[in-house]
Tab-separated table of C-alpha atoms in Angstrom:
chain	number	residue	atom	x	y	z
A	15	UNK	CA	-13.559	-8.670	-6.742
A	16	UNK	CA	-11.262	-5.773	-7.690
A	17	UNK	CA	-12.649	-2.774	-5.801
A	18	UNK	CA	-9.897	-0.430	-6.989
A	19	UNK	CA	-8.822	-0.641	-10.600
A	20	UNK	CA	-6.021	0.936	-12.559
A	21	UNK	CA	-6.835	-0.070	-16.090
A	22	UNK	CA	-3.617	1.144	-17.693
A	23	UNK	CA	-0.712	-1.185	-16.845
A	24	UNK	CA	1.778	1.309	-18.280
A	25	UNK	CA	2.143	4.901	-19.453
A	26	UNK	CA	4.970	6.492	-21.407
A	27	UNK	CA	5.445	10.280	-21.406
A	28	UNK	CA	8.022	12.749	-22.662
A	29	UNK	CA	9.910	14.812	-20.105
A	30	UNK	CA	8.181	18.149	-19.459
A	31	UNK	CA	4.753	16.927	-20.553
A	32	UNK	CA	1.808	16.012	-18.358
A	33	UNK	CA	1.361	12.498	-16.969
A	34	UNK	CA	-2.205	11.464	-16.155
A	35	UNK	CA	-2.751	8.288	-14.175
A	36	UNK	CA	-6.277	7.025	-13.705
A	37	UNK	CA	-8.037	4.974	-11.076
A	38	UNK	CA	-11.617	3.704	-10.706
A	39	UNK	CA	-13.299	2.301	-7.626
A	40	UNK	CA	-16.546	0.474	-6.967
A	41	UNK	CA	-17.029	0.616	-3.195
A	42	UNK	CA	-19.209	3.561	-2.103
A	43	UNK	CA	-17.835	3.242	1.441
A	44	UNK	CA	-14.436	4.520	0.343
A	45	UNK	CA	-13.960	8.097	1.483
A	46	UNK	CA	-10.219	8.642	1.442
A	47	UNK	CA	-7.912	8.091	-1.499
A	48	UNK	CA	-4.147	7.997	-1.727
A	49	UNK	CA	-1.475	7.713	-4.371
A	50	UNK	CA	1.783	5.894	-3.733
A	51	UNK	CA	4.915	5.698	-5.840
A	52	UNK	CA	7.119	2.624	-5.774
A	53	UNK	CA	10.657	2.173	-7.035
A	54	UNK	CA	12.132	-1.335	-7.458
A	55	UNK	CA	13.435	-2.849	-4.195
A	56	UNK	CA	11.738	-0.146	-2.121
A	57	UNK	CA	8.427	0.066	-0.307
A	58	UNK	CA	5.648	2.330	-1.605
A	59	UNK	CA	6.155	6.020	-0.832
A	60	UNK	CA	3.167	8.204	-0.008
A	61	UNK	CA	2.640	10.903	-2.639
A	62	UNK	CA	-0.648	12.691	-2.181
A	63	UNK	CA	-4.127	12.050	-0.823
A	64	UNK	CA	-7.654	13.397	-1.077
A	65	UNK	CA	-10.698	13.172	1.128
A	66	UNK	CA	-14.102	12.562	-0.391
A	67	UNK	CA	-15.259	16.004	0.764
A	68	UNK	CA	-12.909	17.570	-1.784
A	69	UNK	CA	-12.634	17.218	-5.536
A	70	UNK	CA	-9.061	18.434	-5.934
A	71	UNK	CA	-5.843	18.464	-3.957
A	72	UNK	CA	-2.573	19.938	-5.115
A	73	UNK	CA	0.991	19.506	-3.901
A	74	UNK	CA	3.680	21.009	-6.089
A	75	UNK	CA	3.788	19.173	-9.398
A	76	UNK	CA	1.182	16.637	-8.239
A	77	UNK	CA	-2.579	17.162	-8.365
A	78	UNK	CA	-5.233	14.584	-7.572
A	79	UNK	CA	-8.773	14.982	-8.889
A	80	UNK	CA	-11.746	13.087	-7.478
A	81	UNK	CA	-15.059	12.584	-9.307
A	82	UNK	CA	-17.309	10.918	-6.750
A	83	UNK	CA	-20.294	10.472	-9.040
A	84	UNK	CA	-18.125	8.590	-11.541
A	85	UNK	CA	-16.126	6.872	-8.781
A	86	UNK	CA	-12.983	7.964	-10.554
A	87	UNK	CA	-9.792	9.686	-9.532
A	88	UNK	CA	-6.744	10.773	-11.414
A	89	UNK	CA	-3.226	11.902	-10.620
A	90	UNK	CA	-1.697	14.638	-12.761
A	91	UNK	CA	2.051	15.214	-12.775
A	92	UNK	CA	3.157	18.463	-14.401
A	93	UNK	CA	5.834	18.752	-15.635
A	94	UNK	CA	6.912	15.116	-15.733
A	95	UNK	CA	10.543	14.365	-14.941
A	96	UNK	CA	12.640	11.223	-15.616
A	97	UNK	CA	12.898	10.705	-11.833
A	98	UNK	CA	9.123	10.243	-11.765
A	99	UNK	CA	9.543	6.909	-13.559
A	100	UNK	CA	8.150	4.335	-11.131
A	101	UNK	CA	5.082	2.222	-10.418
A	102	UNK	CA	2.144	4.306	-9.189
A	103	UNK	CA	-0.515	2.763	-6.978
A	104	UNK	CA	-3.916	4.185	-6.235
A	105	UNK	CA	-5.326	3.179	-2.827
A	106	UNK	CA	-8.619	3.731	-1.057
A	107	UNK	CA	-9.718	3.632	2.532
A	108	UNK	CA	-13.134	3.582	4.153
A	109	UNK	CA	-14.510	4.098	7.614
A	110	UNK	CA	-16.580	1.574	9.464
A	111	UNK	CA	-17.345	-2.068	8.837
A	112	UNK	CA	-14.758	-4.219	7.155
A	113	UNK	CA	-13.134	-1.255	5.418
A	114	UNK	CA	-11.925	0.263	8.668
A	115	UNK	CA	-8.164	0.593	8.869
A	116	UNK	CA	-7.580	-1.131	5.532
A	117	UNK	CA	-6.037	0.257	2.360
A	118	UNK	CA	-7.309	-1.322	-0.844
A	119	UNK	CA	-4.836	-0.945	-3.695
A	120	UNK	CA	-5.120	-0.980	-7.448
A	121	UNK	CA	-2.792	-3.114	-9.553
A	122	UNK	CA	-0.449	-0.231	-10.314
A	123	UNK	CA	0.591	1.700	-13.428
A	124	UNK	CA	4.192	1.742	-14.605
A	125	UNK	CA	5.094	5.309	-15.576
A	126	UNK	CA	8.114	5.870	-17.808
A	127	UNK	CA	9.235	9.439	-18.437
A	128	UNK	CA	11.634	9.732	-21.371
A	129	UNK	CA	14.276	12.487	-21.433
B	11	UNK	CA	13.044	10.291	13.157
B	12	UNK	CA	13.515	6.705	11.980
B	13	UNK	CA	11.382	5.255	9.224
B	14	UNK	CA	9.725	1.860	8.972
B	15	UNK	CA	12.252	-0.966	8.888
B	16	UNK	CA	11.634	-4.602	8.047
B	17	UNK	CA	13.768	-7.682	8.512
B	18	UNK	CA	14.957	-9.759	6.864
B	19	UNK	CA	15.021	-8.227	3.373
B	20	UNK	CA	15.077	-11.593	1.622
B	21	UNK	CA	14.179	-15.083	2.758
B	22	UNK	CA	13.930	-18.523	1.181
B	23	UNK	CA	11.825	-21.183	2.896
B	24	UNK	CA	10.639	-24.669	2.050
B	25	UNK	CA	6.981	-25.543	1.622
B	26	UNK	CA	5.448	-26.570	4.961
B	27	UNK	CA	7.861	-24.514	7.048
B	28	UNK	CA	6.987	-21.558	9.248
B	29	UNK	CA	8.316	-18.009	8.907
B	30	UNK	CA	8.402	-14.876	11.061
B	31	UNK	CA	8.829	-11.436	9.540
B	32	UNK	CA	9.556	-8.357	11.624
B	33	UNK	CA	8.685	-4.698	11.398
B	34	UNK	CA	9.737	-1.659	13.412
B	35	UNK	CA	7.226	1.128	13.057
B	36	UNK	CA	8.098	4.755	12.484
B	37	UNK	CA	8.780	6.695	15.665
B	38	UNK	CA	5.513	7.863	17.253
B	39	UNK	CA	3.297	5.531	15.206
B	40	UNK	CA	1.002	3.167	17.120
B	41	UNK	CA	-0.533	1.261	14.204
B	42	UNK	CA	1.019	-1.378	11.981
B	43	UNK	CA	-0.569	-2.960	8.926
B	44	UNK	CA	0.757	-5.870	6.899
B	45	UNK	CA	0.309	-6.335	3.168
B	46	UNK	CA	1.178	-9.080	0.688
B	47	UNK	CA	2.224	-8.010	-2.794
B	48	UNK	CA	2.342	-10.736	-5.423
B	49	UNK	CA	4.282	-10.125	-8.617
B	50	UNK	CA	2.510	-7.662	-10.906
B	51	UNK	CA	-0.228	-6.924	-8.376
B	52	UNK	CA	-0.989	-4.217	-5.868
B	53	UNK	CA	-0.478	-4.848	-2.156
B	54	UNK	CA	-3.263	-6.824	-0.458
B	55	UNK	CA	-4.232	-6.121	3.130
B	56	UNK	CA	-3.492	-8.986	5.545
B	57	UNK	CA	-4.294	-7.390	8.919
B	58	UNK	CA	-3.756	-4.355	11.093
B	59	UNK	CA	-2.610	-4.005	14.685
B	60	UNK	CA	-3.564	-0.979	16.740
B	61	UNK	CA	-2.252	-0.652	20.285
B	62	UNK	CA	-1.328	-4.360	20.399
B	63	UNK	CA	-4.737	-5.638	19.290
B	64	UNK	CA	-5.794	-6.924	15.874
B	65	UNK	CA	-7.954	-4.241	14.300
B	66	UNK	CA	-9.201	-5.591	11.001
B	67	UNK	CA	-8.240	-8.534	8.832
B	68	UNK	CA	-8.253	-9.149	5.105
B	69	UNK	CA	-9.094	-12.321	3.240
B	70	UNK	CA	-6.190	-14.434	4.495
B	71	UNK	CA	-6.370	-17.841	6.226
B	72	UNK	CA	-5.669	-18.270	9.968
B	73	UNK	CA	-2.163	-19.585	9.278
B	74	UNK	CA	-1.309	-15.903	8.795
B	75	UNK	CA	-1.046	-14.459	12.287
B	76	UNK	CA	0.562	-11.461	13.904
B	77	UNK	CA	1.625	-9.691	17.036
B	78	UNK	CA	2.254	-6.133	18.077
B	79	UNK	CA	4.532	-5.351	20.989
B	80	UNK	CA	4.347	-2.538	23.575
B	81	UNK	CA	6.913	-0.540	21.559
B	82	UNK	CA	4.532	-0.919	18.563
B	83	UNK	CA	6.900	-3.100	16.556
B	84	UNK	CA	5.198	-6.081	14.957
B	85	UNK	CA	5.653	-9.610	13.676
B	86	UNK	CA	3.918	-11.480	10.888
B	87	UNK	CA	3.925	-15.256	11.247
B	88	UNK	CA	2.981	-17.640	8.471
B	89	UNK	CA	2.596	-21.350	9.213
B	90	UNK	CA	2.538	-24.277	6.803
B	91	UNK	CA	4.026	-22.252	3.966
B	92	UNK	CA	2.662	-22.808	0.469
B	93	UNK	CA	4.283	-21.987	-2.857
B	94	UNK	CA	1.679	-19.229	-3.416
B	95	UNK	CA	2.900	-17.448	-0.284
B	96	UNK	CA	5.921	-16.332	-2.295
B	97	UNK	CA	5.558	-12.552	-2.415
B	98	UNK	CA	6.817	-9.231	-1.137
B	99	UNK	CA	5.507	-8.629	2.386
B	100	UNK	CA	5.105	-4.987	3.284
B	101	UNK	CA	4.639	-3.410	6.659
B	102	UNK	CA	3.106	0.047	7.013
B	103	UNK	CA	2.893	2.191	10.105
B	104	UNK	CA	0.619	5.104	10.843
B	105	UNK	CA	-0.559	7.231	13.708
B	106	UNK	CA	-4.048	5.986	14.461
B	107	UNK	CA	-5.927	3.235	12.693
B	108	UNK	CA	-7.284	5.260	9.791
B	109	UNK	CA	-4.228	4.634	7.614
B	110	UNK	CA	-4.719	8.067	6.143
B	111	UNK	CA	-0.981	8.417	5.565
B	112	UNK	CA	0.585	5.035	6.091
B	113	UNK	CA	4.363	4.848	5.668
B	114	UNK	CA	5.780	1.648	4.251
B	115	UNK	CA	8.947	-0.277	4.900
B	116	UNK	CA	11.071	-1.649	2.068
B	117	UNK	CA	9.477	-5.076	2.373
B	118	UNK	CA	10.621	-8.667	2.854
B	119	UNK	CA	10.876	-10.782	-0.281
B	120	UNK	CA	9.771	-14.314	0.683
B	121	UNK	CA	10.385	-17.201	-1.701
B	122	UNK	CA	8.840	-20.584	-0.918
B	123	UNK	CA	10.379	-23.528	-2.744
């Protein structure tokens, strides 16, 4: 039962253009969403997060959009840089019950930014 | 401020053996969570320790167990290793149990042969 899904295994973008990574979730108890970036041989690095009371959060080149009715979030990277090439994971967290204290991750999307 | 560190970085064990993985949490963090990441998958939650007590567990059998020490460092123990336990094991620390901004270590790559 995949509660967080990243349906695109990979994405290829030209340097300077926008990268859009998508994530869908099924569990209505999720109320906090995070994006992590992972380079080979390193642990995931926190990128940006959003609470369910917001629909947008921005941090420099990174913006996360949340559509609660569609249970969908997306990460926009503008402009994309070659150093952004990595695996991007979407994660969700809920409060209460079995979701408490647990991050549920998607399968990841490999982003490649070409110079 | 030191980050999350895990040891060892790589490990090879034989099926049926037991293994202990270690994690030092980031300075000031009182919560440690453990995740298993199989090849090509996202990390899967094993369990969380908050102030030395287990605070939530994922869908893993009892042969996966853990500890958290007074300095908030943590151990993950796996008994009776199976081939499918081969994975990257990640430790994440956070302040409080909400995991709102969990910081990950570099992971321990476990291979069971």
